[in-house]
Short mmCIF file of C-alpha atoms and ligand atoms in Angstrom, two decimals:
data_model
loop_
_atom_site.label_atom_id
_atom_site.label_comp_id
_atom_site.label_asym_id
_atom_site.label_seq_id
_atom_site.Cartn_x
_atom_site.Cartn_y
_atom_site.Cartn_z
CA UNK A 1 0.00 0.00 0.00
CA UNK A 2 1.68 3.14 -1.32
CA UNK A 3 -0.35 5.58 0.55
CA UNK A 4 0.61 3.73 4.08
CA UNK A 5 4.30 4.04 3.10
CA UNK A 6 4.03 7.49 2.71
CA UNK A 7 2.42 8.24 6.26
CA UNK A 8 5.43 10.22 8.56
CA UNK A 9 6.50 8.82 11.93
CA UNK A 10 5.78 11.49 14.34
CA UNK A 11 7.78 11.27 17.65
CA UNK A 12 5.98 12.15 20.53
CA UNK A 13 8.09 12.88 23.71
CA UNK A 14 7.01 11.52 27.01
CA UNK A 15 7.10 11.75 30.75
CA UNK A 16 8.10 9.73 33.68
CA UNK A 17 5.20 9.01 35.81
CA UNK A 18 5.82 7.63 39.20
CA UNK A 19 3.27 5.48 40.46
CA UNK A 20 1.42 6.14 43.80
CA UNK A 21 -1.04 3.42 44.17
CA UNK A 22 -1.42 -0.46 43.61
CA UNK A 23 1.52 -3.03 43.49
CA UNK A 24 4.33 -1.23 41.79
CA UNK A 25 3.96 2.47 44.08
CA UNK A 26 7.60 4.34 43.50
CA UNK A 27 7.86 2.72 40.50
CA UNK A 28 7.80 4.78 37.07
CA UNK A 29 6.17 4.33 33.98
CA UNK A 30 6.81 6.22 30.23
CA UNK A 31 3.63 8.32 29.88
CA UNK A 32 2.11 10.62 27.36
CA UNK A 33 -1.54 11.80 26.79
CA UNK A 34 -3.07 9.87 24.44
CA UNK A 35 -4.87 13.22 22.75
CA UNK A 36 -1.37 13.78 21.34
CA UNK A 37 -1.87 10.08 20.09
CA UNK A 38 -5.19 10.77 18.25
CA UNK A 39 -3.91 14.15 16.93
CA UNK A 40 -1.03 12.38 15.22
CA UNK A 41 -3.71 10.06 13.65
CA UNK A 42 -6.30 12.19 12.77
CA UNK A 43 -3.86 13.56 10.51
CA UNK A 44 -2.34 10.98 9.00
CA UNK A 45 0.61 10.24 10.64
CA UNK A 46 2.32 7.85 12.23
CA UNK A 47 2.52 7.96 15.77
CA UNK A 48 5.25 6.58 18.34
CA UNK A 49 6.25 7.12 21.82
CA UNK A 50 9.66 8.21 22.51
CA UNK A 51 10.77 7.08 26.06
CA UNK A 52 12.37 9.34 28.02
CA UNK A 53 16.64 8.07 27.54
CA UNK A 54 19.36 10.15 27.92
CA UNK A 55 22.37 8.01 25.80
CA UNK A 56 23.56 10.55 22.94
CA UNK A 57 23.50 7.94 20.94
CA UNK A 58 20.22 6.10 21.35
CA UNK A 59 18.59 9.82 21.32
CA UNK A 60 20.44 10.41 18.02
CA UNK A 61 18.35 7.35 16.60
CA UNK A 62 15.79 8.03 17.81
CA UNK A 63 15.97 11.32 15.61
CA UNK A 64 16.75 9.15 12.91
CA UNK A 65 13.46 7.12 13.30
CA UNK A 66 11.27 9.85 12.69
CA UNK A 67 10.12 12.88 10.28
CA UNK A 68 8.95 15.24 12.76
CA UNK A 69 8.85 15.44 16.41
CA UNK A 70 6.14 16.54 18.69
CA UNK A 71 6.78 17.85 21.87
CA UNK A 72 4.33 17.16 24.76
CA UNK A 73 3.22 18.92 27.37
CA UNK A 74 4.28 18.24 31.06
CA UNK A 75 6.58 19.26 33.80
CA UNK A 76 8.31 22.65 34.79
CA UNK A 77 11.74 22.87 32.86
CA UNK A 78 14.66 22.95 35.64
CA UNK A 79 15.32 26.54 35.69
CA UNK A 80 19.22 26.25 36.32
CA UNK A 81 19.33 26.23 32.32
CA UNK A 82 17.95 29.51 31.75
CA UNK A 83 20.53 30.07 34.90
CA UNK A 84 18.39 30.82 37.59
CA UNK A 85 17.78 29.87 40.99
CA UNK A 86 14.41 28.04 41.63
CA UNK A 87 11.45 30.57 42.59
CA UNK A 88 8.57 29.69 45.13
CA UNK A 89 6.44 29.46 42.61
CA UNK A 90 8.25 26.35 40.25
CA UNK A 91 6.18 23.02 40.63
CA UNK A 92 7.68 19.24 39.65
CA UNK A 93 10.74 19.12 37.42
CA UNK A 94 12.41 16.14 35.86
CA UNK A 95 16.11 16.34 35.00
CA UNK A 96 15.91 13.23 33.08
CA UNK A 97 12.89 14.77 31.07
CA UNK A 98 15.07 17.92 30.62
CA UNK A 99 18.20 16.08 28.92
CA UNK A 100 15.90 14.01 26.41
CA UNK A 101 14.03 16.53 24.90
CA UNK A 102 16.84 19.50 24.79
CA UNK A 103 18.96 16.95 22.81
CA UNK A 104 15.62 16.13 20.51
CA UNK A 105 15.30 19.46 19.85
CA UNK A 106 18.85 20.24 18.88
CA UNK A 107 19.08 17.12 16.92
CA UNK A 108 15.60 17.42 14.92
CA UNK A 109 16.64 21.46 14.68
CA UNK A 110 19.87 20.04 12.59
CA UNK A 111 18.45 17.67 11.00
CA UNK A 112 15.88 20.31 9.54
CA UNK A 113 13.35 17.73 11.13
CA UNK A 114 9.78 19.66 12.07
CA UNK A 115 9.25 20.54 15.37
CA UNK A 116 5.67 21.31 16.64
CA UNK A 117 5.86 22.18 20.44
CA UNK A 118 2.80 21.85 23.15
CA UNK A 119 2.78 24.08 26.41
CA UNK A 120 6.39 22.77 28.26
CA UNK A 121 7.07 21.82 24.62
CA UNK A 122 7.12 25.68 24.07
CA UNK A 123 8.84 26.34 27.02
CA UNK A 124 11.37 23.78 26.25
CA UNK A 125 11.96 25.16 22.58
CA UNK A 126 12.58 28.34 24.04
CA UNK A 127 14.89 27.74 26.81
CA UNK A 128 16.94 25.49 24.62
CA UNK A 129 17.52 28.02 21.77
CA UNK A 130 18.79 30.42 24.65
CA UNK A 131 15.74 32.03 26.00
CA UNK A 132 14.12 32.22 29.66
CA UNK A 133 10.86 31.66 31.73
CA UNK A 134 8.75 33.29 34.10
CA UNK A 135 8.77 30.15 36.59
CA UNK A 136 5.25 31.25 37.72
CA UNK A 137 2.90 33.51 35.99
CA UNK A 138 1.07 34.68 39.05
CA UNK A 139 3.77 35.44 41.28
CA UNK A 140 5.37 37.43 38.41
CA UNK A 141 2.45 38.88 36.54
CA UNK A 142 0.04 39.93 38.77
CA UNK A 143 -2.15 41.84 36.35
CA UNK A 144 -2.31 38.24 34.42
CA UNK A 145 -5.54 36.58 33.27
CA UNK A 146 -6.12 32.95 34.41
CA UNK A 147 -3.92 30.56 32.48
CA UNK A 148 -4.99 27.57 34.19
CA UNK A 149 -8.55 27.50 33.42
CA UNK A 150 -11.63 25.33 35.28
CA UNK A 151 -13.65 24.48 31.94
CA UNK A 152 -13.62 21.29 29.89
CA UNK A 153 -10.30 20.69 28.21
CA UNK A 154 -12.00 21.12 24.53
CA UNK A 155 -13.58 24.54 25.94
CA UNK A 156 -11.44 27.39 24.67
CA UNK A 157 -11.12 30.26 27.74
CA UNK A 158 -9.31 32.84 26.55
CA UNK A 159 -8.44 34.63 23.67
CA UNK A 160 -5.05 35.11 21.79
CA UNK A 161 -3.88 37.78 19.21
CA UNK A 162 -2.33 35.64 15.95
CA UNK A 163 0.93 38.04 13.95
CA UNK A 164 0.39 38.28 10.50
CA UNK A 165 3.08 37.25 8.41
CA UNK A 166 3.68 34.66 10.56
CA UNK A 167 3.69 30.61 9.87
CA UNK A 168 0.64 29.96 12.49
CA UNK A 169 -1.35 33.05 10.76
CA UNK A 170 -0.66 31.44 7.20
CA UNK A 171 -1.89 27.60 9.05
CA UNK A 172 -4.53 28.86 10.84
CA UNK A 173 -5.72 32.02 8.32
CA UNK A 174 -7.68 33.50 11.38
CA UNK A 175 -6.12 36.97 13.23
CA UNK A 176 -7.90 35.66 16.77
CA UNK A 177 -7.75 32.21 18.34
CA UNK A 178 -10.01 31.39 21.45
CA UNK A 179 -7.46 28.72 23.15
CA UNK A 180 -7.58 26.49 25.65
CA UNK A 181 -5.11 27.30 28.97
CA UNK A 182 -3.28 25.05 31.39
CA UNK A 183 0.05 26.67 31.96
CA UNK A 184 1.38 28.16 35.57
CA UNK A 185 4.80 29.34 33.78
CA UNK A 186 5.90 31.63 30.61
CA UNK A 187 8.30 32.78 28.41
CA UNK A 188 10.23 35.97 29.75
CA UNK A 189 13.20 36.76 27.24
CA UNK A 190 12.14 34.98 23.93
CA UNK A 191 15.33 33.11 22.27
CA UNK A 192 17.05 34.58 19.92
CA UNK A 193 16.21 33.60 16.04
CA UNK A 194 12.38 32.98 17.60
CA UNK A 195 9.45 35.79 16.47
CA UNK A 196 6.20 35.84 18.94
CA UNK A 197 3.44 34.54 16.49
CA UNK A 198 0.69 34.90 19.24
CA UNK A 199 -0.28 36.94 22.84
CA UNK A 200 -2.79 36.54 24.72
CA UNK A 201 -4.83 39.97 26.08
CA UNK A 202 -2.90 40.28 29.09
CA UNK A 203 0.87 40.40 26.83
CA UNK A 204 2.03 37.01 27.75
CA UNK A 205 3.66 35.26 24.80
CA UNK A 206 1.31 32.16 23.59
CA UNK A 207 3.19 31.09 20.71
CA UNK A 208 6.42 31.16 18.89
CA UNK A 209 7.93 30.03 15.66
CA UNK A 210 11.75 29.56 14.60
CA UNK A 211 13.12 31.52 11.75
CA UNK A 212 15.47 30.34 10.22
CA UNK A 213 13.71 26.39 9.91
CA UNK A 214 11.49 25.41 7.71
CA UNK A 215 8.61 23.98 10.61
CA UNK A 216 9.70 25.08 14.10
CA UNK A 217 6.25 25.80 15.74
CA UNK A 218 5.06 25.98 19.07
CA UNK A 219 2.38 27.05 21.46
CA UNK A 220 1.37 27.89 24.95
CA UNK A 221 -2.04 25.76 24.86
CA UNK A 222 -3.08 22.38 24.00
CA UNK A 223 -4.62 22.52 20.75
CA UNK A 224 -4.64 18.24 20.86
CA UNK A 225 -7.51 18.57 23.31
CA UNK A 226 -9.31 20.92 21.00
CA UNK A 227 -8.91 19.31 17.65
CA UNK A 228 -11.94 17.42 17.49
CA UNK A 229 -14.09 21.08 18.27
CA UNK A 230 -12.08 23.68 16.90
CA UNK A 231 -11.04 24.08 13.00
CA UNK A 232 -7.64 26.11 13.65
CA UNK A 233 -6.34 23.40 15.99
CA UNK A 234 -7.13 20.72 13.37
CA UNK A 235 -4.79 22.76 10.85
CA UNK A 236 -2.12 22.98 13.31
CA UNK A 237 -1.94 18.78 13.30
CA UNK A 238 -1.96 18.86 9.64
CA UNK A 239 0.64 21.36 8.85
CA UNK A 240 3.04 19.20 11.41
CA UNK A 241 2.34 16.06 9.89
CA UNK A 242 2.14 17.55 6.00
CA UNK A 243 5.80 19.14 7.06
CA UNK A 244 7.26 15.81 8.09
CA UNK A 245 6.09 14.29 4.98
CA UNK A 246 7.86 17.11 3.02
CA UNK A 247 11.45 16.16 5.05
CA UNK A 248 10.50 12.44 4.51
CA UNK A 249 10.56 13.49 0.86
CA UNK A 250 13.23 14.89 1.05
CA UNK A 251 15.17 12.25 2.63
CA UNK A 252 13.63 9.67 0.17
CA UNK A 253 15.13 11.82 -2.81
CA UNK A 254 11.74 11.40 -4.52
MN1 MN B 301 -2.71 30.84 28.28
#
């Protein structure tokens, strides 16, 4: 089947979850939302889970394994590599977590692999490329709207501002996005080579996109619990997954 062996393998980064109930408590499983599985799917890719590992070399093949990358949602990113101290405010962080995916990104940036990042998968992007992070919004901001909303996960809370001339404006052809919000931290300075592509009403940066790459893309809310109810979020997915069969084109030679 020729259409099957054109699908792209999409990487999806993933968490360590330690377990606190039942036979195995203190014991940690590889865990990832399975919206971000669905998403994938939906739009015709090829979904697999990419296990938190920190060996160079199995994270270099695991690069090698895939067209694009998606990066998940999840913990706070250890603030020591945007070089500060920890703040009150920071919540769980994973060192492990930390290593994998700042080595994904580098690798998938050089490998002009497409990158589409999801709320810590922003954050990650940014602080990797050389930017920083307000380790808590409320403690820092406090004329901020609520980022961490009480609605249904597919509700969209508040609104965000989309830059024209940007990739997302071109994917998502709409100047206003209602979005979904479940984020506690932001980004402060944004990483050099980065342009804002989105704010939300209060100024806080919602999404960002990579300049000089052809699909760098992230955002600050979780459009893979919206795709199935909002049109915009559904073109996010597809752009990804068209991008990563572009590269596997590419790397075909067809
Ligand atoms: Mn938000």
């Amino acid at each position: 089947m020729n259409h099957a062996l054109n699908k792209p393998f999409i990487g999806i980064s993933s968490s360590l979850l330690t377990i606190n109930q039942g036979s195995f408590i203190g014991r940690e499983r590889t865990f990832v939302g399975y919206d971000y599985v669905q998403s994938v799917v939906s739009t015709g890719g090829v979904p697999f889970v990419l296990p938190v590992v920190t060996e160079e070399e199995l994270i270099y093949d695991q690069i090698k394994m895939m067209d694009g990358l998606l990066l998940s949602g999840g913990y706070d990113v250890n603030p020591q590599f945007y070089g500060e101290e920890p703040a009150q405010g920071l919540e769980t962080v994973n060192q492990e977590r930390d290593l994998h995916e700042m080595q994904l990104a580098r690798l998938a940036y050089q490998a002009g692999k497409p990158i589409f990042g999801i709320c810590r998968g922003l954050q990650l992007l940014n602080v990797v490329f050389g930017g920083s992070l307000y380790q808590d919004i409320y403690s820092a901001i406090p004329h901020a709207l609520q980022h961490d909303q009480k609605m249904k996960p597919q509700m969209g809370t508040h609104q965000v501002n989309v830059v024209e001339n940007t990739l997302l404006h071109q994917i998502v052809d709409q100047k206003q996005l209602l979005t979904n919000s479940y984020h506690h931290q932001a980004i402060k300075t944004l990483a050099p080579t980065f342009i804002v592509n989105a704010r939300s009403k209060d100024g806080l940066i919602e999404g960002i996109e990579k300049k000089d790459h052809p699909f760098i893309l992230a955002v600050q809310w979780h459009p893979e619990l919206m795709f199935n109810h909002s049109l915009p979020m559904l073109k996010l997915f597809e752009a990804f997954v068209q991008a990563a069969v572009k590269r596997k084109e590419r790397s075909n030679g067809s």
